[in-house]
Each structure stands twice: as structure tokens, then as C-alpha cells.
Coordinates of C-alpha atoms in Angstrom, one line a residue:
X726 CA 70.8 142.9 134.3
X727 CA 73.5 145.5 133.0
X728 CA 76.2 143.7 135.4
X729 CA 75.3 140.5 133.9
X730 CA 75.7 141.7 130.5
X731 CA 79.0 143.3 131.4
X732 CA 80.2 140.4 133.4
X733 CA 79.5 138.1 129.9
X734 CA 81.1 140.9 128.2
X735 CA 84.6 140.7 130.3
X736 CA 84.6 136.9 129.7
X737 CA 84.2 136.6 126.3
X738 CA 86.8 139.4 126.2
X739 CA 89.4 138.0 128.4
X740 CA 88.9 134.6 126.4
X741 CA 89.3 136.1 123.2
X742 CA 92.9 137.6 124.8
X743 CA 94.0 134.2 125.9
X744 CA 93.0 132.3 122.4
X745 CA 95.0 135.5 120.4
X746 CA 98.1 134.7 123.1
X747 CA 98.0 131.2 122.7
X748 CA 97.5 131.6 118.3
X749 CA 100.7 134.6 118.8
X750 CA 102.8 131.8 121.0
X751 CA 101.9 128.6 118.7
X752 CA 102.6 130.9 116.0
X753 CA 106.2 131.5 117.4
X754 CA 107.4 128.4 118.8
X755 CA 106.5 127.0 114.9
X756 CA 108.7 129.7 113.4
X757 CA 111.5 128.5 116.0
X758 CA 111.1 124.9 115.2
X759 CA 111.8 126.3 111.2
X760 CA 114.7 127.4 112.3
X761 CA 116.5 124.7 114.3
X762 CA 118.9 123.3 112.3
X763 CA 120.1 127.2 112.1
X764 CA 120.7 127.0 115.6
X765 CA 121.4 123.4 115.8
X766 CA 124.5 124.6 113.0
X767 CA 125.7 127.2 115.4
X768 CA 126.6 124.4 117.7
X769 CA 127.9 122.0 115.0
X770 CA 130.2 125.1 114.3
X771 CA 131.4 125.4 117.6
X772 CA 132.2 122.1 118.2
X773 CA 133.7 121.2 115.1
X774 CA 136.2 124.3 116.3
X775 CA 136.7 122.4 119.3
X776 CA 137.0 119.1 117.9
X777 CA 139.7 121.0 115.0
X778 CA 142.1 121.5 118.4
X779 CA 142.1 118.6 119.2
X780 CA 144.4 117.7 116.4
X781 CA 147.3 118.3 118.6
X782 CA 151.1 117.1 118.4
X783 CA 152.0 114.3 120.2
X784 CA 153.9 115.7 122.8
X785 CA 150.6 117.8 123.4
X786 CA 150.3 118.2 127.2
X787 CA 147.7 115.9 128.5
X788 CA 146.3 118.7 130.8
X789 CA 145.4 120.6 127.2
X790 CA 143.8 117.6 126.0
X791 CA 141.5 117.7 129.3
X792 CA 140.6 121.0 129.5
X793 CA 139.4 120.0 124.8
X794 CA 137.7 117.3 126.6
X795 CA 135.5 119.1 129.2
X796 CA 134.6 122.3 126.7
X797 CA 133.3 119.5 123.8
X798 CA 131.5 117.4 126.9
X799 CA 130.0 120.9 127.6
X800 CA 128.6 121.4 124.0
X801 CA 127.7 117.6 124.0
X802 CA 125.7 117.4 127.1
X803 CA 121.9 118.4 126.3
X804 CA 123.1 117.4 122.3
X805 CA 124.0 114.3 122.1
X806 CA 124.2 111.3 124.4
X807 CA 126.8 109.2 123.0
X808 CA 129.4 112.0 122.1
X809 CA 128.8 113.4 125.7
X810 CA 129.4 109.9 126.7
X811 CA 132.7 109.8 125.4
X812 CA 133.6 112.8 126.1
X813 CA 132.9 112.1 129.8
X814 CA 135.2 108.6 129.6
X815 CA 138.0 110.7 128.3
X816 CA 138.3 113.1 130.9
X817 CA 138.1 110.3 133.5
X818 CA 141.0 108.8 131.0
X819 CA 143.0 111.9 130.9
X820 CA 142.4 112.8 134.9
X821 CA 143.7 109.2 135.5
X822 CA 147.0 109.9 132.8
X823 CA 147.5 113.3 135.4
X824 CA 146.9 111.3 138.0
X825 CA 144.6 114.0 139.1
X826 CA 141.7 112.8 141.1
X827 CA 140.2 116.0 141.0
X828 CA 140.0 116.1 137.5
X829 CA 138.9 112.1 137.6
X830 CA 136.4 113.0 140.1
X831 CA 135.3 115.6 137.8
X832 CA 134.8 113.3 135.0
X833 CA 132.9 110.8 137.2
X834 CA 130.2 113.5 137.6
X835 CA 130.3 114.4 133.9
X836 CA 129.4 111.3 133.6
X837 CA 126.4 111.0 135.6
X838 CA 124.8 113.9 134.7
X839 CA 124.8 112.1 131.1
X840 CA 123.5 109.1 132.9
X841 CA 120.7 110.8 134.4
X842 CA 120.0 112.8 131.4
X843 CA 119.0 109.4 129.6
X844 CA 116.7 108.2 132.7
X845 CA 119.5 105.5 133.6
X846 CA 119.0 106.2 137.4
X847 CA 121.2 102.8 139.1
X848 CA 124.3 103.8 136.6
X849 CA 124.2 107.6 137.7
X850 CA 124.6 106.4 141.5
X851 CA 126.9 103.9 140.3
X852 CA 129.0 106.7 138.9
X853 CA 128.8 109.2 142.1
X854 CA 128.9 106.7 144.4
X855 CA 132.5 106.4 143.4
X856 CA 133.4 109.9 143.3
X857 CA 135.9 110.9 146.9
X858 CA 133.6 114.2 148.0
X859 CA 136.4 115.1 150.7
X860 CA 139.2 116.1 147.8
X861 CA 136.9 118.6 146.2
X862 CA 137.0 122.0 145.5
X863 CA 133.9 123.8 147.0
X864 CA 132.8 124.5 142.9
X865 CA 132.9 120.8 142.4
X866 CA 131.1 119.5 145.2
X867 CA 128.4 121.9 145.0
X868 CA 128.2 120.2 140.8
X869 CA 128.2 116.9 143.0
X870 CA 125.2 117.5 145.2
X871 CA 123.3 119.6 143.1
X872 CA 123.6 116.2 140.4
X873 CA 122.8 114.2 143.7
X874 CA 119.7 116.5 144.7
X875 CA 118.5 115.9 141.3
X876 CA 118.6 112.7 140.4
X877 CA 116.6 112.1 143.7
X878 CA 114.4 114.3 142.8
X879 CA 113.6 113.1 139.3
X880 CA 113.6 109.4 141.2
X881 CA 110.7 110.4 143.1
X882 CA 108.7 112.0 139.9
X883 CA 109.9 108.3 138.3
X884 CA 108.5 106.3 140.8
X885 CA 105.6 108.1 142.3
X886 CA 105.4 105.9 145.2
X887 CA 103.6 106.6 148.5
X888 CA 106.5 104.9 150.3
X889 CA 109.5 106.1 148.8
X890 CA 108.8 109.4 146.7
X891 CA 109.2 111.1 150.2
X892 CA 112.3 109.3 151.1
X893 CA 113.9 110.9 147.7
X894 CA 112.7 113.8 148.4
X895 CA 113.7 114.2 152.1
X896 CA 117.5 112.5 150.5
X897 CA 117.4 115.5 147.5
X898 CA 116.9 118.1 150.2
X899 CA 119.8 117.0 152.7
X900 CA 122.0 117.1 149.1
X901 CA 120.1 120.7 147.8
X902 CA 121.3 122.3 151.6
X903 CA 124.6 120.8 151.2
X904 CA 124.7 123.1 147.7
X905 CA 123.6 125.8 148.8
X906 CA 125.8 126.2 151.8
X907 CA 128.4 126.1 149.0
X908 CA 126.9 128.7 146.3
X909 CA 126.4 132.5 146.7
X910 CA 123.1 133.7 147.4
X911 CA 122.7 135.9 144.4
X912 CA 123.8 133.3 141.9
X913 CA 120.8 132.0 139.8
X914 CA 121.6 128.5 140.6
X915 CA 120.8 129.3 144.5
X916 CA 117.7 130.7 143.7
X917 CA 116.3 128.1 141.3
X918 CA 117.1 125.4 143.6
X919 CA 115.5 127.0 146.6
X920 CA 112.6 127.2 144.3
X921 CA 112.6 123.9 143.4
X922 CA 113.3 122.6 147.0
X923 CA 109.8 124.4 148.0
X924 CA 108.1 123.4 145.0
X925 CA 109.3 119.6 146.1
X926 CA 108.2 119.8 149.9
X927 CA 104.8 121.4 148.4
X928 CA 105.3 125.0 149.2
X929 CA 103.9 126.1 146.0
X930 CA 103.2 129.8 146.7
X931 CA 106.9 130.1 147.8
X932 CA 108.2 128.2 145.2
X933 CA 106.3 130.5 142.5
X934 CA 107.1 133.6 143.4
X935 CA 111.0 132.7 144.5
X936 CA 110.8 130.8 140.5
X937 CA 109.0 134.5 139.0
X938 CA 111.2 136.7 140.4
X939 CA 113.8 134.7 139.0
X940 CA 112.9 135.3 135.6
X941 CA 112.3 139.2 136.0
X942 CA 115.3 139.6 138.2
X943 CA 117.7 137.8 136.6
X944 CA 120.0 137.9 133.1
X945 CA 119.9 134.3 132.7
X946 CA 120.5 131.8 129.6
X947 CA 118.1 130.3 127.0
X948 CA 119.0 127.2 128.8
X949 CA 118.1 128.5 132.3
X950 CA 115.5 130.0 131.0
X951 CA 113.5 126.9 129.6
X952 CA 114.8 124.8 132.9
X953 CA 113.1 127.9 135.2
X954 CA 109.7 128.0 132.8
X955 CA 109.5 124.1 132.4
X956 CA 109.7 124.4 136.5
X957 CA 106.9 127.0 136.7
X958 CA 104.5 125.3 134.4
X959 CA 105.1 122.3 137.1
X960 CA 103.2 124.4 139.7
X961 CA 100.1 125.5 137.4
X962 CA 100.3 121.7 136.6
X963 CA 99.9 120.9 140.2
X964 CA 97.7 123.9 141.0
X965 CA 95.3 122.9 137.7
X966 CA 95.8 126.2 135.5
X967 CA 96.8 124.4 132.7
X968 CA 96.9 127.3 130.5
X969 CA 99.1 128.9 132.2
X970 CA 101.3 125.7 132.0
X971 CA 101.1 125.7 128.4
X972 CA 102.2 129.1 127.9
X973 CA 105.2 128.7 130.0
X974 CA 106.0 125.4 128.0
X975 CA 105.9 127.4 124.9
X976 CA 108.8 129.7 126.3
X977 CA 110.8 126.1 127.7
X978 CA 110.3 124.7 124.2
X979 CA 111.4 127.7 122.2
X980 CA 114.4 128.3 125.0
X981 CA 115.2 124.6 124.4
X982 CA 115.4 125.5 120.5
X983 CA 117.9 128.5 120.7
X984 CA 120.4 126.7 123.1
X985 CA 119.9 123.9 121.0
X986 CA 119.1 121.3 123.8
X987 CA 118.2 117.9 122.9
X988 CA 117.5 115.9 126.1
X989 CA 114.7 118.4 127.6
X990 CA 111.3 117.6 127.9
X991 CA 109.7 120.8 127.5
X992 CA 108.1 119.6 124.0
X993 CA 107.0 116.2 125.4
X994 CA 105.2 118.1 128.3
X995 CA 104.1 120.5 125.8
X996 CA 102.3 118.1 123.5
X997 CA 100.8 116.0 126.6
X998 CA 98.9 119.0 127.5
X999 CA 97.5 119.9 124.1
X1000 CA 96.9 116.2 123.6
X1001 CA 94.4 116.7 127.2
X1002 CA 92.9 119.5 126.5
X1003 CA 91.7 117.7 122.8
X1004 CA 94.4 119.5 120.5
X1005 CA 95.2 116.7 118.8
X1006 CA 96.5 118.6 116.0
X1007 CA 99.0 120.4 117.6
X1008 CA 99.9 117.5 119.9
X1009 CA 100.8 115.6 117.0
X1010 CA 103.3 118.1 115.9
X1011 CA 105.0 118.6 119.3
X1012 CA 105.5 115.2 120.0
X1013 CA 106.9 114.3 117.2
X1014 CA 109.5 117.3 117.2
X1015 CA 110.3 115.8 120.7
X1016 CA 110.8 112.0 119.5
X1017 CA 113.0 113.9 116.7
X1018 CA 115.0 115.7 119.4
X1019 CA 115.0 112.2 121.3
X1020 CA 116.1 110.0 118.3
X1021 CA 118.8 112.8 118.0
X1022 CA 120.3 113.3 121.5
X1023 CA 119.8 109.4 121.0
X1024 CA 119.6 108.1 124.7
X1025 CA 117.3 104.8 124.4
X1026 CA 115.0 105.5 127.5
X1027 CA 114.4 109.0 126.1
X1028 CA 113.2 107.4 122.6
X1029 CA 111.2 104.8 124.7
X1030 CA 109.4 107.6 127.2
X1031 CA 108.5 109.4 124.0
X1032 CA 107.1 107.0 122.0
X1033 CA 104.9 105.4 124.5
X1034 CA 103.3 109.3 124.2
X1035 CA 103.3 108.8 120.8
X1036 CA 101.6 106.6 119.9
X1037 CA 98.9 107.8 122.4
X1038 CA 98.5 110.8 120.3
X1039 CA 98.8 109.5 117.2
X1040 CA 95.8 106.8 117.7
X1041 CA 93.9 109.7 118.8
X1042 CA 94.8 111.8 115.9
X1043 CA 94.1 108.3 113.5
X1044 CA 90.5 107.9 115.5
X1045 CA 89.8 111.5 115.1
X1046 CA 90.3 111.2 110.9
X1047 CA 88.6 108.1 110.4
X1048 CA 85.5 109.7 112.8
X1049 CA 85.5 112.3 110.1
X1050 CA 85.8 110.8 107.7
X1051 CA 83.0 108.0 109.2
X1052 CA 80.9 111.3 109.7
X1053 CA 80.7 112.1 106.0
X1054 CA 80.5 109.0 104.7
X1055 CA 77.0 108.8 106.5
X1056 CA 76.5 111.9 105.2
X1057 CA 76.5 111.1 102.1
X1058 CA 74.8 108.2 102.5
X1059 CA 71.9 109.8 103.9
X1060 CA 72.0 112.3 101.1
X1061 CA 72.1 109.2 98.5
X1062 CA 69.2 107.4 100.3
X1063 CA 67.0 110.2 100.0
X1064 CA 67.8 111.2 96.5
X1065 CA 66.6 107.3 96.1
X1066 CA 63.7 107.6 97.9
X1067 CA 62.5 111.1 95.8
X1068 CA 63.6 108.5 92.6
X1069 CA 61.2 105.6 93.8
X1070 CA 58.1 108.3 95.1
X1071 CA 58.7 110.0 91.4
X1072 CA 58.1 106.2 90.0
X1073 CA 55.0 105.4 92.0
X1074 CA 53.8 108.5 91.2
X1075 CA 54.4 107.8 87.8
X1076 CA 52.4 104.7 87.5
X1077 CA 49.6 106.0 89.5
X1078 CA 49.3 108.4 86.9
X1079 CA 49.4 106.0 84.1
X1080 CA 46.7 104.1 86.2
X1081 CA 44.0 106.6 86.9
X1082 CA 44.5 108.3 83.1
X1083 CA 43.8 104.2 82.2
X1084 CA 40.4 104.0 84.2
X1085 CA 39.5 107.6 83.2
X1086 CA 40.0 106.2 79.3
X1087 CA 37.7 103.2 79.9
X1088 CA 35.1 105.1 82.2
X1089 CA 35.0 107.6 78.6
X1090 CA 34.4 105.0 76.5
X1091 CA 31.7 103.5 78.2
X1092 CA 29.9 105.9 78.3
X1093 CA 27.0 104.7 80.4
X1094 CA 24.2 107.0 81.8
X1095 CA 24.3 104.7 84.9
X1096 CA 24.4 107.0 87.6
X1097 CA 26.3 104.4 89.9
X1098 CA 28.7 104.6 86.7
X1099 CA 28.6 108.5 86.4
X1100 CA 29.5 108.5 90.8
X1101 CA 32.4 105.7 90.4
X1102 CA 34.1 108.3 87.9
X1103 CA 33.7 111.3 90.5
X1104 CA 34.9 109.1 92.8
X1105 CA 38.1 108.3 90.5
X1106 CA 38.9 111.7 89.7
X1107 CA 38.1 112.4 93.0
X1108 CA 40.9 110.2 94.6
X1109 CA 43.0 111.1 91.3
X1110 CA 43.0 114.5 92.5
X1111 CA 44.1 113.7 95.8
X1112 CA 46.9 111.5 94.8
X1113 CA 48.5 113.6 92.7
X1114 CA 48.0 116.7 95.4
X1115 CA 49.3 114.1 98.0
X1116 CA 52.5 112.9 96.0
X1117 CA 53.2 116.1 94.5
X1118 CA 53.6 117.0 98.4
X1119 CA 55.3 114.4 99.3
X1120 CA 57.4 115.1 96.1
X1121 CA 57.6 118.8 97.5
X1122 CA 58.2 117.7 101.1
X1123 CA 61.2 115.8 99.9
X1124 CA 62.7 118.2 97.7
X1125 CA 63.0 120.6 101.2
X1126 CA 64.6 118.0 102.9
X1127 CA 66.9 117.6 99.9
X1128 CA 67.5 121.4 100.2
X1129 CA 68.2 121.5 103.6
X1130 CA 70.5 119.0 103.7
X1131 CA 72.4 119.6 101.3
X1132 CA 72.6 123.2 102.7
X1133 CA 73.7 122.0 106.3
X1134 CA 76.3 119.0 104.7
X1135 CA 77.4 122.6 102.9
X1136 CA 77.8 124.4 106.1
X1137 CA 79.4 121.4 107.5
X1138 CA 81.5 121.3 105.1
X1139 CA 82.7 124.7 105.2
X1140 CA 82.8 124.2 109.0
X1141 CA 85.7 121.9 108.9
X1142 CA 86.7 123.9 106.3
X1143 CA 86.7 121.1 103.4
X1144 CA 86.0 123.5 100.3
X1145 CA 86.6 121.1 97.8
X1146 CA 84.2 118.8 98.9
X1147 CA 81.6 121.7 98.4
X1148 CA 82.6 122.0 94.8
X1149 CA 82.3 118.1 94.8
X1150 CA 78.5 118.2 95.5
X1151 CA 77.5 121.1 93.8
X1152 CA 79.7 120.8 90.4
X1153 CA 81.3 118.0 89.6
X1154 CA 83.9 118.8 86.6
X1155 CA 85.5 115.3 85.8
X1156 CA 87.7 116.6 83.2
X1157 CA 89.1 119.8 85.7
X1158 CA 89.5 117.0 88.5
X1159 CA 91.1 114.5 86.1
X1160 CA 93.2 117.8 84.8
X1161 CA 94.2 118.9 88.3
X1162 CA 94.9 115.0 89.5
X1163 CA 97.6 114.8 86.9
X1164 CA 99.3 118.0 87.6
X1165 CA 99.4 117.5 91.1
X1166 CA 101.1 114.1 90.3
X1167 CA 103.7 115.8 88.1
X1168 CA 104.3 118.5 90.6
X1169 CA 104.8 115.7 93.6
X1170 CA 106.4 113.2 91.2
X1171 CA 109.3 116.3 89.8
X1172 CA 109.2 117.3 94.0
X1173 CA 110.8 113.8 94.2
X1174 CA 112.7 113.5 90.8
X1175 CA 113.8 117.4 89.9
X1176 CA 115.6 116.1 87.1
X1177 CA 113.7 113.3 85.8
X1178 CA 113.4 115.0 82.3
X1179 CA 116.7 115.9 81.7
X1180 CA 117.5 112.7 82.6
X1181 CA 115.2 111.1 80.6
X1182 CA 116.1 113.2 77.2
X1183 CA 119.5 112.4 78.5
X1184 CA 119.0 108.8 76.7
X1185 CA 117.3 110.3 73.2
X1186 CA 119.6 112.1 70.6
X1187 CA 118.4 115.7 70.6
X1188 CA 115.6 115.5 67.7
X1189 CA 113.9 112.4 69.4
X1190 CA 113.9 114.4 72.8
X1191 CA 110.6 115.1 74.2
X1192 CA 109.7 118.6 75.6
X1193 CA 106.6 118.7 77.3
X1194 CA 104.2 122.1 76.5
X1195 CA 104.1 125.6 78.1
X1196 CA 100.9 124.7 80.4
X1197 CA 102.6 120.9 81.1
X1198 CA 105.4 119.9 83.5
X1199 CA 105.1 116.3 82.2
X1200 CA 103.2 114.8 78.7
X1201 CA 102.1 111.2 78.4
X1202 CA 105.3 110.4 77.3
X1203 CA 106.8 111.0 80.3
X1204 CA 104.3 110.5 82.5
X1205 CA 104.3 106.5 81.7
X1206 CA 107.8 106.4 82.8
X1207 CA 107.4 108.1 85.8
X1208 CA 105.0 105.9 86.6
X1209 CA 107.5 102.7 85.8
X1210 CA 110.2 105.2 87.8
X1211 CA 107.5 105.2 90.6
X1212 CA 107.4 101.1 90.9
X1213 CA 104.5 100.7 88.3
X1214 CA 105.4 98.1 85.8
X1215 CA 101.7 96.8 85.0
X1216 CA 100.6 97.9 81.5
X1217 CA 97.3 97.4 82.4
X1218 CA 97.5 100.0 85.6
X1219 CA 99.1 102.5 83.8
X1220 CA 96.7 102.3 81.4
X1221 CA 93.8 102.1 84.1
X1222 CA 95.8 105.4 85.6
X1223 CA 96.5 107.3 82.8
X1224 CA 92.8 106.5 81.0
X1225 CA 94.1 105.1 77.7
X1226 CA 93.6 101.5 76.5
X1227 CA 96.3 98.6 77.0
X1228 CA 97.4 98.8 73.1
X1229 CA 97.8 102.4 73.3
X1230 CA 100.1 102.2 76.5
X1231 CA 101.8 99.3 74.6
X1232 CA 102.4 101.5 71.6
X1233 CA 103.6 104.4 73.7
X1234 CA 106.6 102.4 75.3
X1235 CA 107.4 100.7 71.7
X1236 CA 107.6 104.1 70.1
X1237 CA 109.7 105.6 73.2
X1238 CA 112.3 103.0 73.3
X1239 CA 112.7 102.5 69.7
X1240 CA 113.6 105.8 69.6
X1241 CA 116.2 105.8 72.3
X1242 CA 120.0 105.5 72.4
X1243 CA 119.6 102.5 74.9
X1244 CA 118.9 99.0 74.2
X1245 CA 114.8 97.9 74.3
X1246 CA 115.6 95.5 77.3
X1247 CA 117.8 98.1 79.0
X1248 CA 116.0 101.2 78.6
X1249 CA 113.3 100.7 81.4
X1250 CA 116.5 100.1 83.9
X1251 CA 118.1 103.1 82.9
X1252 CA 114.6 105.1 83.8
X1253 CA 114.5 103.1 87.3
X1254 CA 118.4 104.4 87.4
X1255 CA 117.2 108.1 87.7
X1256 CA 117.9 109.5 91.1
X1257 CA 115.6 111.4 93.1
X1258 CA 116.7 114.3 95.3

């Protein structure tokens, strides 16, 4: 028995570990997605440098303007499709201008590695299909079958056919030997690919522990470091540890942040696991930080694989608010049914009250010394007595049931952690609601329109100029006008909105814009002129 208690004790304890390390490394990966466009301006930075070189003199040699062409393709890459696109097409241009087929060669590779990047597999061997392998340096060709290696590879997880997935794969090994007899053996490019080589042929041991000692054993880049942990997380994919997965995928994601790479999928993969272990919530936010990095690096078949995720999650996330919301509207409804039904036993109660104190007058003032008479009035009191003990029960019965459930709507309530829905049921303040309603729409109406009243005293001379109180951000005045600003031109919804009658909203707007330095007819176009931030 003391084993068994321990044994529960270790796994609630090692559960409690892994929910802390998966709150710590949510927790991070948010504060990193904060500050992207920090890191996202660190590259803007250095390629605005580059792109500031290129404003060379004419007689600039052409060889200069390659070598520009390659260091912005580099930046451009994993950042954005289109530039990196160009960028690529140049240095074919330029290689051809040199009449270098090297460097042409080099640009045709460029190129597909942008191809593959946006899932366009037919135009990536298009593009190396053209490139003459035999004139390469042994750096170059390696680039060329490593690209080759992977776009089989990625093929294969494309089509997932039991026919041809194992002729890509066999193809991406012949190419991922052909690298390696090319690449030093302590380079972290040999390693990586031997580890993805056995995690391909399913050697998933050897590709684990080839992929972990990787990490510890190697100085490598927030780039290499996502592509290494996005790799991993494969393997516990495969294997079924899909906790592990996920906390690999938060390192990929928050690697892909820092080296400011666009085209990963790290964040999709990231959000599909949340999304199956029912983290909707969560889900919801990584996938749309990866259709954000999609729409930016701005390949079309990226934008298209994300969004077919997308709106996955999002239906789920749309049928998980509407079942709540389902939940306590029957809720409610119960609680309003049974409030109705202690109403209606209160009311029968009532007029069997009224009833028996009726008979018990009339039995009184017969007064007869019948004893059939005298035991029919027994009797009545008799059964008056137990009806009132009965429905008094009842009453009493019903009350408890009131109480308890309003006490477990309370608890549920606090459950999913909807507080204000507590106050709701237990102290309904109209005015404080009606109070905090407005301010919240003056503090999200001067969120959108900072300057709306300056703008709007902007059109009074300065002792018609409205100034709303200490405890206000906007009065009446202005709030009517927001309201127009907002796309509200009924008089009778404003009114409806702002609880005031028709005439009164009337002689609001007649006393504003009689006031003003504008025109009647013009002064509503001039508030609709106001520019939000």
C-alpha cells in the first residue's frame, strides 16, 4: 500500500514538472513572438545596408554586383519569397554577363532552393535539372545534392505514397551520400544529414541520438538550431511522445523567431499538435502567427498549406465558444424555469389558501351541531393542515434546489473563470453596467481615434469648445459624434444607444453644430474626416 501511494505520488509529481515546463516554454515562445518585428528589424537593417551598395557607378564591375546579389539572396531566402526570387534571377543574369557558368550554375541552385521553399516541387527540378554538375567546385555540388536530397525527401512526406515515397527516399539517399563524400565529417551539416538519412530509412534510435548529440556537441546557429529541433520532434512524432515533440517545437519556433525565418514550419507543426491534444487556445494563436509568417515570406502554396490548418482550428475554436456559450444559456434557462415553477407552486399555494380559509368561514357560520357537519370541518382543517405542510415543502424543496444551483452555476462559473457573470446573478447594478459600458466605449472608441477631441474642438472657437469632466474621457456631446464617426447616422439608434429620447438627441446635434465654425450641412463630414490612428 505504501508503494502504491508513493508510485501516485511520483506521478502526480512528475506531471506537475511537465505542465510547469510546458507553462515556462509557452510563456517564452509568447515573449519571443512580442518581439519579432525587433528581430525582423535587425534583418531589414542588414539588408537595407546591402541593398545601399548596390547603388554603384556604372562602370561598377559586374563580378561586385554578383557577389551584392548572393549576400541579399542570402538574407532573402527564409524572408521573403519574391525578393529571394529576384535576387536568384539576378545572379543567374550577372553569371551569364561574366559568362561564368559557375556562378550561373550557382544561381540556378539559388533558385531552387526558393522553389522548394514554396512547395513548388516540378519548377525546383526544372531548375537543377539544368544545372552542368561536372563544372562544379566540390562546395557547390555538395549545395547541389544536398538541395537534391531534400527536395526528394520533402516529395516523399508530400505525397505519402506506398509506391513512390520509397523511390524518393532511396533517390534522396544516392544524392545525401554523394554530399557527404564531399563535406568534412565534423561539419554540422554532415552530421544533420546522416541524421536525417537514418531518420528517413527508419533508423530512429540512430537518428536521435546522432540529431542529440548534435545539439550538445555543436556551436550551431538559431537557424540550425530550429531545422535540428523541428527534425527531432519528427521522431517523438513518429515514436508517439508527443510532448516531447511539442517541447522541441517550442525551441524550432522560438529559433525560427531570432534568425528571423519566414518559410519554416515549426509554428504550423507547433499549433497542429496543440490543436490534437484539444488546446484550441493556443492552437489558435500559433497558427495564425504561422499564416502571418506565410502571408509575409508570401509563397502562395505556403499561404494555402496554412490556411487549410486554419480554418481547422478556427471552427474548432468557433464550436468550442458557441458550446459555451450553448452550455450557459441552458443554464440559465434551467435556473429561469425553476424560479417559474417556485412562482406558479407560490400561486397554487396561494389560492388553496384563500380556498380552505373560504370553507372554514362558511363551516363557522353555520354553525350546526350536526356531527356529520362538526367531522366535515376536521376533515377540512385536517387536509388544510396537510396542504399547507405539503406546499410549504415543496416550497422548501424548491428553494434548495434554487440554492444549489445557483451555487454550482457559481462554481461553474468561476470554473471557467467568468467573474462577471457571477456578479451578474447575484447583483445586478444597471446603472454601474450602463456606467462601465460607456467608458469602455470611450476607451476603445479614443484606442481608435486618439485625437478625436482635439479634433473635434478643432472646429468650435475656444469658448464653445467642449471639455469633458475629470472622471470622463468623452460627455454626451461627444459621444453622439463618435458614434456618427463610428458609421451611426440613425437618430433613433443613438438615441436607443445612448438612453435619451429622439428630440433630445435632435437637440443635441442642433445645439453642437450651431455652435460650430463649420457649416450645418458640412459639420457631420468634417467629424467623419477625423482620422484614426
Amino acid at each position: 500500500m505504501r508503494f502504491k501511494w508513493l508510485l501516485v505520488l511520483l506521478i502526480t509529481s512528475l506531471s506537475t514538472y511537465a505542465q510547469s515546463g510546458f507553462d515556462a516554454s509557452l510563456r517564452q515562445l509568447n515573449e519571443r513572438i512580442a518581439e519579432k518585428d525587433q528581430y525582423d528589424q535587425e534583418k531589414n537593417t542588414r539588408i537595407n545596408k546591402l541593398q545601399n551598395a548596390l547603388e554603384l557607378p556604372e562602370n561598377a564591375s559586374a563580378a561586385k554586383k554578383y557577389e551584392l546579389y548572393t549576400r541579399l539572396y542570402e538574407e532573402y531566402k527564409s524572408f521573403n519569397y519574391d525578393k529571394a526570387f529576384f535576387y536568384a534571377q539576378r545572379m543567374q543574369e550577372y553569371g551569364r554577363k561574366l559568362k561564368d557558368p559557375v556562378k550561373i550554375a550557382k544561381g540556378k541552385i539559388t533558385m531552387g532552393f526558393i522553389l522548394l521553399s514554396s512547395g513548388m516541387f516540378k519548377e525546383t527540378f526544372d531548375s537543377l535539372n539544368t544545372v552542368n554538375v561536372r563544372i562544379l567546385p566540390d562546395s557547390i555540388k555538395k549545395e547541389y545534392y544536398f538541395l537534391n536530397a531534400r527536395t526528394y525527401y520533402d516529395l516523399a512526406d508530400f505525397d505519402k505514397d506506398k509506391y513512390y515515397t520509397p523511390v524518393y527516399i532511396s533517390k534522396a539517399s544516392l544524392y545525401i551520400d554523394s554530399a557527404l563524400s564531399l563535406s568534412n565529417p565534423s561539419a554540422y551539416e554532415y552530421q544533420y544529414y546522416l541524421g536525417l538519412k537514418d531518420l528517413k530509412m527508419g533508423k530512429n534510435d540512430q537518428a536521435e541520438k546522432r540529431l542529440m548529440k548534435l545539439l550538445n556537441s555543436h556551436t550551431i546557429s538559431n537557424h540550425q538550431m530550429a531545422v535540428t529541433t523541428s527534425t527531432l520532434s519528427d521522431i517523438y512524432i513518429q515514436n508517439n511522445n508527443i510532448d516531447e515533440a511539442i517541447r522541441l517545437l517550442f525551441t524550432a519556433a522560438e529559433a525560427d523567431i531570432k534568425s528571423s525565418t519566414k518559410e519554416a514550419a515549426a509554428m504550423l507543426n507547433l499549433a497542429q499538435l496543440l490543436h490534437k491534444k484539444g488546446d484550441i487556445k493556443n492552437a489558435f494563436v500559433f497558427i495564425n502567427e504561422a499564416m502571418r509568417d506565410a502571408t509575409y515570406y508570401g509563397a502562395r502554396q505556403r499561404k494555402l498549406q496554412v490556411s487549410a490548418i486554419l480554418m481547422v482550428i478556427a471552427g474548432e475554436k468557433v464550436n468550442s465558444v458557441e458550446e459555451q456559450r450553448r452550455i450557459l444559456f441552458i443554464y440559465a434557462a434551467l435556473l429561469t424555469l425553476l424560479a417559474a415553477m417556485v412562482i406558479l407552486f407560490a400561486f397554487i399555494i396561494s389560492r388553496q389558501l384563500k380556498k380552505l380559509r373560504k370553507a372554514d368561514k362558511i363551516i363557522v357560520q353555520t354553525n350546526t351541531s350536526l356531527q356529520e357537519t362538526i367531522n366535515k370541518l376536521n376533515e377540512a382543517e385536517k387536509i388544510k393542515e396537510e396542504y399547507i405542510g405539503y406546499y410549504f415543502n415543496l416550497i422548501s424543496e424548491y428553494i434548495a434546489k434554487l440554492d444549489q444551483f445557483k451555487r454550482a452555476v457559481n462554481n461553474k462559473i468561476v470554473t471557467r473563470k467568468f467573474d462577471d457573470m457571477q456578479m451578474l446573478v447575484n447583483n445586478i447594478n444597471l446603472k454601474k453596467e450602463r456606467d462601465e459600458l460607456f467608458l469602455n466605449f470611450d476607451k476603445a472608441f479614443l484606442t481608435l481615434f486618439p485625437n478625436f477631441v482635439e479634433a473635434f474642438n478643432a472646429l468650435f472657437a475656444a469658448e464653445h469648445q467642449t471639455k469633458p469632466a475629470a472622471d470622463q474621457l468623452l460627455n454626451t456631446d461627444l459621444r453622439i459624434f463618435a458614434l456618427i464617426r463610428l458609421g451611426i447616422h440613425d437618430t433613433e439608434k443613438i438615441a436607443s444607444i445612448l438612453e435619451y429620447s429622439i428630440n433630445t438627441i435632435y437637440n443635441y446635434k442642433a445645439r453642437i453644430k450651431g455652435r460650430s465654425l463649420v457649416a450645418n450641412d458640412d459639420f457631420e463630414a468634417a467629424i467623419l474626416a477625423i482620422k484614426a490612428v
